[in-house]
Amino acid sequence: QKQFFSGKDHPLSKPDGLMHYDLEVSGFPSSHAGHLVLLGLTNQDYPHCLRIEQWPTWDLPVLRWAKSQGASAGFAHSGWGLA
């Protein structure tokens, strides 16, 4: 994702429509509990993790990490019923 998204407003954004992408936690160990969207991160790298597989396996640490940066965080959607 990082090769395409900076975590900042895209230069083509307009006053009536922003293009902005930070991070959707999808394909990460904690994503089985639902995909998180994290907006306003100052750092997109989870502490002490070099690979996605090293991220926490549940959402609370990820939510706390986002909150510690002043980011907005919540569920994009749940995984319920998507078997």
CSV table of N, CA and C in Angstrom, one decimal:
chain,number,residue,atom,x,y,z
A,1,GLN,N,0.8,-1.2,0.0
A,1,GLN,CA,0.0,0.0,0.0
A,1,GLN,C,0.9,1.3,0.0
A,2,LYS,N,2.0,1.2,0.7
A,2,LYS,CA,2.8,2.4,0.9
A,2,LYS,C,3.3,3.0,-0.5
A,3,GLN,N,3.5,2.1,-1.4
A,3,GLN,CA,4.0,2.6,-2.7
A,3,GLN,C,3.0,3.5,-3.4
A,4,PHE,N,1.7,3.4,-3.1
A,4,PHE,CA,0.7,4.2,-3.7
A,4,PHE,C,0.0,5.3,-2.9
A,5,PHE,N,0.1,5.1,-1.5
A,5,PHE,CA,-0.6,6.1,-0.6
A,5,PHE,C,0.4,6.6,0.4
A,6,SER,N,0.3,7.9,0.6
A,6,SER,CA,1.2,8.6,1.5
A,6,SER,C,0.6,8.9,2.9
A,7,GLY,N,-0.7,8.7,3.1
A,7,GLY,CA,-1.3,9.1,4.4
A,7,GLY,C,-1.6,10.6,4.5
A,8,LYS,N,-1.4,11.3,3.4
A,8,LYS,CA,-1.7,12.7,3.3
A,8,LYS,C,-2.8,13.0,2.3
A,9,ASP,N,-3.4,14.2,2.3
A,9,ASP,CA,-4.4,14.5,1.2
A,9,ASP,C,-3.6,14.5,-0.1
A,10,HIS,N,-4.3,13.9,-1.1
A,10,HIS,CA,-3.7,13.8,-2.4
A,10,HIS,C,-3.7,15.1,-3.1
A,11,PRO,N,-2.6,15.5,-3.9
A,11,PRO,CA,-2.5,16.8,-4.5
A,11,PRO,C,-3.7,17.1,-5.4
A,12,LEU,N,-4.4,16.1,-5.9
A,12,LEU,CA,-5.6,16.4,-6.8
A,12,LEU,C,-6.9,16.7,-6.0
A,13,SER,N,-6.8,16.7,-4.6
A,13,SER,CA,-8.0,17.0,-3.8
A,13,SER,C,-8.5,18.4,-4.1
A,14,LYS,N,-9.7,18.6,-3.9
A,14,LYS,CA,-10.4,19.9,-4.1
A,14,LYS,C,-11.1,20.3,-2.8
A,15,PRO,N,-11.4,21.5,-2.6
A,15,PRO,CA,-12.1,22.0,-1.4
A,15,PRO,C,-13.4,21.2,-1.1
A,16,ASP,N,-14.1,20.8,-2.2
A,16,ASP,CA,-15.3,20.1,-2.0
A,16,ASP,C,-15.2,18.6,-2.0
A,17,GLY,N,-14.0,18.0,-2.1
A,17,GLY,CA,-13.8,16.6,-2.1
A,17,GLY,C,-12.3,16.2,-1.9
A,18,LEU,N,-12.0,15.7,-0.8
A,18,LEU,CA,-10.7,15.2,-0.5
A,18,LEU,C,-10.4,13.8,-0.9
A,19,MET,N,-9.2,13.5,-1.4
A,19,MET,CA,-8.8,12.2,-1.6
A,19,MET,C,-7.7,11.9,-0.6
A,20,HIS,N,-8.0,11.0,0.3
A,20,HIS,CA,-7.0,10.7,1.4
A,20,HIS,C,-7.1,9.3,1.8
A,21,TYR,N,-6.0,8.6,1.9
A,21,TYR,CA,-5.9,7.2,2.3
A,21,TYR,C,-4.8,7.1,3.3
A,22,ASP,N,-5.2,6.5,4.4
A,22,ASP,CA,-4.2,6.1,5.4
A,22,ASP,C,-4.0,4.6,5.5
A,23,LEU,N,-4.9,3.9,6.2
A,23,LEU,CA,-4.6,2.5,6.3
A,23,LEU,C,-5.9,1.8,6.6
A,24,GLU,N,-6.2,0.7,5.9
A,24,GLU,CA,-7.3,-0.2,6.2
A,24,GLU,C,-6.6,-1.5,6.6
A,25,VAL,N,-6.9,-2.0,7.8
A,25,VAL,CA,-6.3,-3.2,8.4
A,25,VAL,C,-7.0,-4.4,7.8
A,26,SER,N,-6.6,-4.8,6.6
A,26,SER,CA,-7.2,-6.0,5.9
A,26,SER,C,-6.1,-6.9,5.5
A,27,GLY,N,-6.2,-8.1,5.8
A,27,GLY,CA,-5.1,-9.1,5.6
A,27,GLY,C,-4.0,-9.1,6.7
A,28,PHE,N,-4.3,-8.3,7.7
A,28,PHE,CA,-3.4,-8.3,8.9
A,28,PHE,C,-3.9,-9.3,9.9
A,29,PRO,N,-3.1,-9.8,10.8
A,29,PRO,CA,-3.6,-10.8,11.8
A,29,PRO,C,-4.9,-10.5,12.5
A,30,SER,N,-5.1,-9.2,12.8
A,30,SER,CA,-6.3,-8.8,13.5
A,30,SER,C,-7.6,-8.6,12.6
A,31,SER,N,-7.4,-8.7,11.3
A,31,SER,CA,-8.5,-8.4,10.4
A,31,SER,C,-9.7,-9.4,10.5
A,32,HIS,N,-9.5,-10.6,11.1
A,32,HIS,CA,-10.6,-11.6,11.2
A,32,HIS,C,-11.7,-11.1,12.1
A,33,ALA,N,-11.4,-10.1,12.9
A,33,ALA,CA,-12.4,-9.5,13.8
A,33,ALA,C,-13.1,-8.3,13.1
A,34,GLY,N,-12.8,-8.0,11.8
A,34,GLY,CA,-13.4,-6.9,11.1
A,34,GLY,C,-12.3,-6.0,10.6
A,35,HIS,N,-12.5,-5.4,9.5
A,35,HIS,CA,-11.4,-4.5,9.0
A,35,HIS,C,-11.5,-3.1,9.6
A,36,LEU,N,-10.4,-2.7,10.2
A,36,LEU,CA,-10.3,-1.4,10.8
A,36,LEU,C,-9.9,-0.3,9.7
A,37,VAL,N,-10.4,0.9,9.8
A,37,VAL,CA,-9.9,2.0,9.0
A,37,VAL,C,-9.3,3.0,10.0
A,38,LEU,N,-8.0,3.4,9.7
A,38,LEU,CA,-7.3,4.3,10.6
A,38,LEU,C,-7.0,5.5,9.8
A,39,LEU,N,-7.5,6.7,10.2
A,39,LEU,CA,-7.3,8.0,9.5
A,39,LEU,C,-6.7,9.0,10.3
A,40,GLY,N,-5.7,9.6,9.8
A,40,GLY,CA,-4.9,10.7,10.6
A,40,GLY,C,-3.7,10.1,11.3
A,41,LEU,N,-3.2,9.0,10.8
A,41,LEU,CA,-2.0,8.5,11.4
A,41,LEU,C,-0.8,9.4,11.1
A,42,THR,N,0.1,9.6,12.1
A,42,THR,CA,1.3,10.3,11.9
A,42,THR,C,2.4,9.3,11.4
A,43,ASN,N,2.2,8.0,11.8
A,43,ASN,CA,3.1,7.0,11.4
A,43,ASN,C,2.3,5.7,11.0
A,44,GLN,N,2.5,5.2,9.8
A,44,GLN,CA,1.7,4.0,9.4
A,44,GLN,C,2.4,2.7,9.8
A,45,ASP,N,3.6,2.7,10.4
A,45,ASP,CA,4.3,1.5,10.8
A,45,ASP,C,4.0,1.2,12.2
A,46,TYR,N,3.4,0.0,12.4
A,46,TYR,CA,3.1,-0.4,13.8
A,46,TYR,C,4.5,-0.7,14.5
A,47,PRO,N,4.6,-0.3,15.8
A,47,PRO,CA,5.9,-0.4,16.5
A,47,PRO,C,6.5,-1.8,16.5
A,48,HIS,N,7.7,-1.9,16.2
A,48,HIS,CA,8.5,-3.2,16.3
A,48,HIS,C,8.0,-4.2,15.3
A,49,CYS,N,7.4,-3.8,14.3
A,49,CYS,CA,6.9,-4.8,13.3
A,49,CYS,C,7.5,-4.5,11.9
A,50,LEU,N,8.2,-5.5,11.4
A,50,LEU,CA,8.8,-5.4,10.0
A,50,LEU,C,7.9,-6.0,9.0
A,51,ARG,N,7.0,-6.9,9.4
A,51,ARG,CA,6.1,-7.6,8.4
A,51,ARG,C,4.7,-7.6,9.0
A,52,ILE,N,3.7,-7.7,8.1
A,52,ILE,CA,2.3,-7.7,8.4
A,52,ILE,C,2.0,-8.8,9.5
A,53,GLU,N,2.7,-9.9,9.3
A,53,GLU,CA,2.4,-11.0,10.2
A,53,GLU,C,2.8,-10.7,11.7
A,54,GLN,N,3.6,-9.7,11.9
A,54,GLN,CA,4.0,-9.4,13.3
A,54,GLN,C,3.0,-8.4,14.0
A,55,TRP,N,2.0,-7.9,13.2
A,55,TRP,CA,1.0,-7.0,13.9
A,55,TRP,C,0.2,-7.8,14.9
A,56,PRO,N,-0.4,-7.1,15.8
A,56,PRO,CA,-1.3,-7.8,16.8
A,56,PRO,C,-2.3,-8.7,16.2
A,57,THR,N,-2.7,-9.7,16.9
A,57,THR,CA,-3.8,-10.6,16.4
A,57,THR,C,-5.2,-10.2,16.8
A,58,TRP,N,-5.3,-9.1,17.5
A,58,TRP,CA,-6.6,-8.6,17.9
A,58,TRP,C,-6.6,-7.1,17.8
A,59,ASP,N,-7.8,-6.5,17.8
A,59,ASP,CA,-7.9,-5.1,17.4
A,59,ASP,C,-7.6,-4.0,18.4
A,60,LEU,N,-7.8,-4.3,19.7
A,60,LEU,CA,-7.6,-3.3,20.7
A,60,LEU,C,-6.2,-2.7,20.7
A,61,PRO,N,-5.1,-3.4,20.6
A,61,PRO,CA,-3.8,-2.7,20.5
A,61,PRO,C,-3.7,-1.8,19.3
A,62,VAL,N,-4.3,-2.2,18.2
A,62,VAL,CA,-4.2,-1.4,17.0
A,62,VAL,C,-5.0,-0.1,17.2
A,63,LEU,N,-6.2,-0.2,17.8
A,63,LEU,CA,-7.0,0.9,18.1
A,63,LEU,C,-6.3,1.9,19.1
A,64,ARG,N,-5.7,1.3,20.1
A,64,ARG,CA,-4.9,2.2,21.0
A,64,ARG,C,-3.8,2.9,20.4
A,65,TRP,N,-3.1,2.2,19.5
A,65,TRP,CA,-1.9,2.8,18.7
A,65,TRP,C,-2.4,3.9,17.9
A,66,ALA,N,-3.5,3.7,17.2
A,66,ALA,CA,-4.1,4.8,16.4
A,66,ALA,C,-4.5,6.0,17.2
A,67,LYS,N,-5.2,5.7,18.3
A,67,LYS,CA,-5.6,6.8,19.3
A,67,LYS,C,-4.4,7.6,19.8
A,68,SER,N,-3.3,6.9,20.1
A,68,SER,CA,-2.1,7.6,20.6
A,68,SER,C,-1.5,8.6,19.6
A,69,GLN,N,-1.9,8.4,18.4
A,69,GLN,CA,-1.4,9.3,17.3
A,69,GLN,C,-2.5,10.4,17.0
A,70,GLY,N,-3.6,10.4,17.7
A,70,GLY,CA,-4.7,11.3,17.5
A,70,GLY,C,-5.5,11.0,16.2
A,71,ALA,N,-5.4,9.7,15.8
A,71,ALA,CA,-6.1,9.3,14.6
A,71,ALA,C,-7.5,8.9,14.9
A,72,SER,N,-8.4,8.9,13.9
A,72,SER,CA,-9.7,8.4,14.0
A,72,SER,C,-9.7,6.9,13.6
A,73,ALA,N,-10.3,6.1,14.3
A,73,ALA,CA,-10.3,4.6,14.0
A,73,ALA,C,-11.7,4.0,14.2
A,74,GLY,N,-12.0,3.1,13.4
A,74,GLY,CA,-13.2,2.3,13.5
A,74,GLY,C,-13.3,1.2,12.5
A,75,PHE,N,-14.4,0.5,12.5
A,75,PHE,CA,-14.6,-0.6,11.6
A,75,PHE,C,-15.1,-0.2,10.2
A,76,ALA,N,-14.4,-0.7,9.2
A,76,ALA,CA,-14.9,-0.4,7.8
A,76,ALA,C,-16.2,-1.3,7.6
A,77,HIS,N,-16.1,-2.5,8.1
A,77,HIS,CA,-17.2,-3.5,8.0
A,77,HIS,C,-16.7,-4.7,8.8
A,78,SER,N,-17.7,-5.5,9.2
A,78,SER,CA,-17.3,-6.7,9.9
A,78,SER,C,-17.1,-7.9,9.0
A,79,GLY,N,-16.6,-9.0,9.5
A,79,GLY,CA,-16.4,-10.2,8.8
A,79,GLY,C,-17.6,-11.2,9.0
A,80,TRP,N,-18.6,-10.8,9.8
A,80,TRP,CA,-19.7,-11.7,10.1
A,80,TRP,C,-20.4,-12.1,8.9
A,81,GLY,N,-20.6,-13.4,8.8
A,81,GLY,CA,-21.3,-14.0,7.7
A,81,GLY,C,-20.6,-14.1,6.3
A,82,LEU,N,-19.3,-13.8,6.3
A,82,LEU,CA,-18.6,-13.8,5.1
A,82,LEU,C,-17.7,-15.1,5.0
A,83,ALA,N,-18.4,-16.2,5.2
A,83,ALA,CA,-17.6,-17.5,5.2
A,83,ALA,C,-17.5,-18.1,3.8
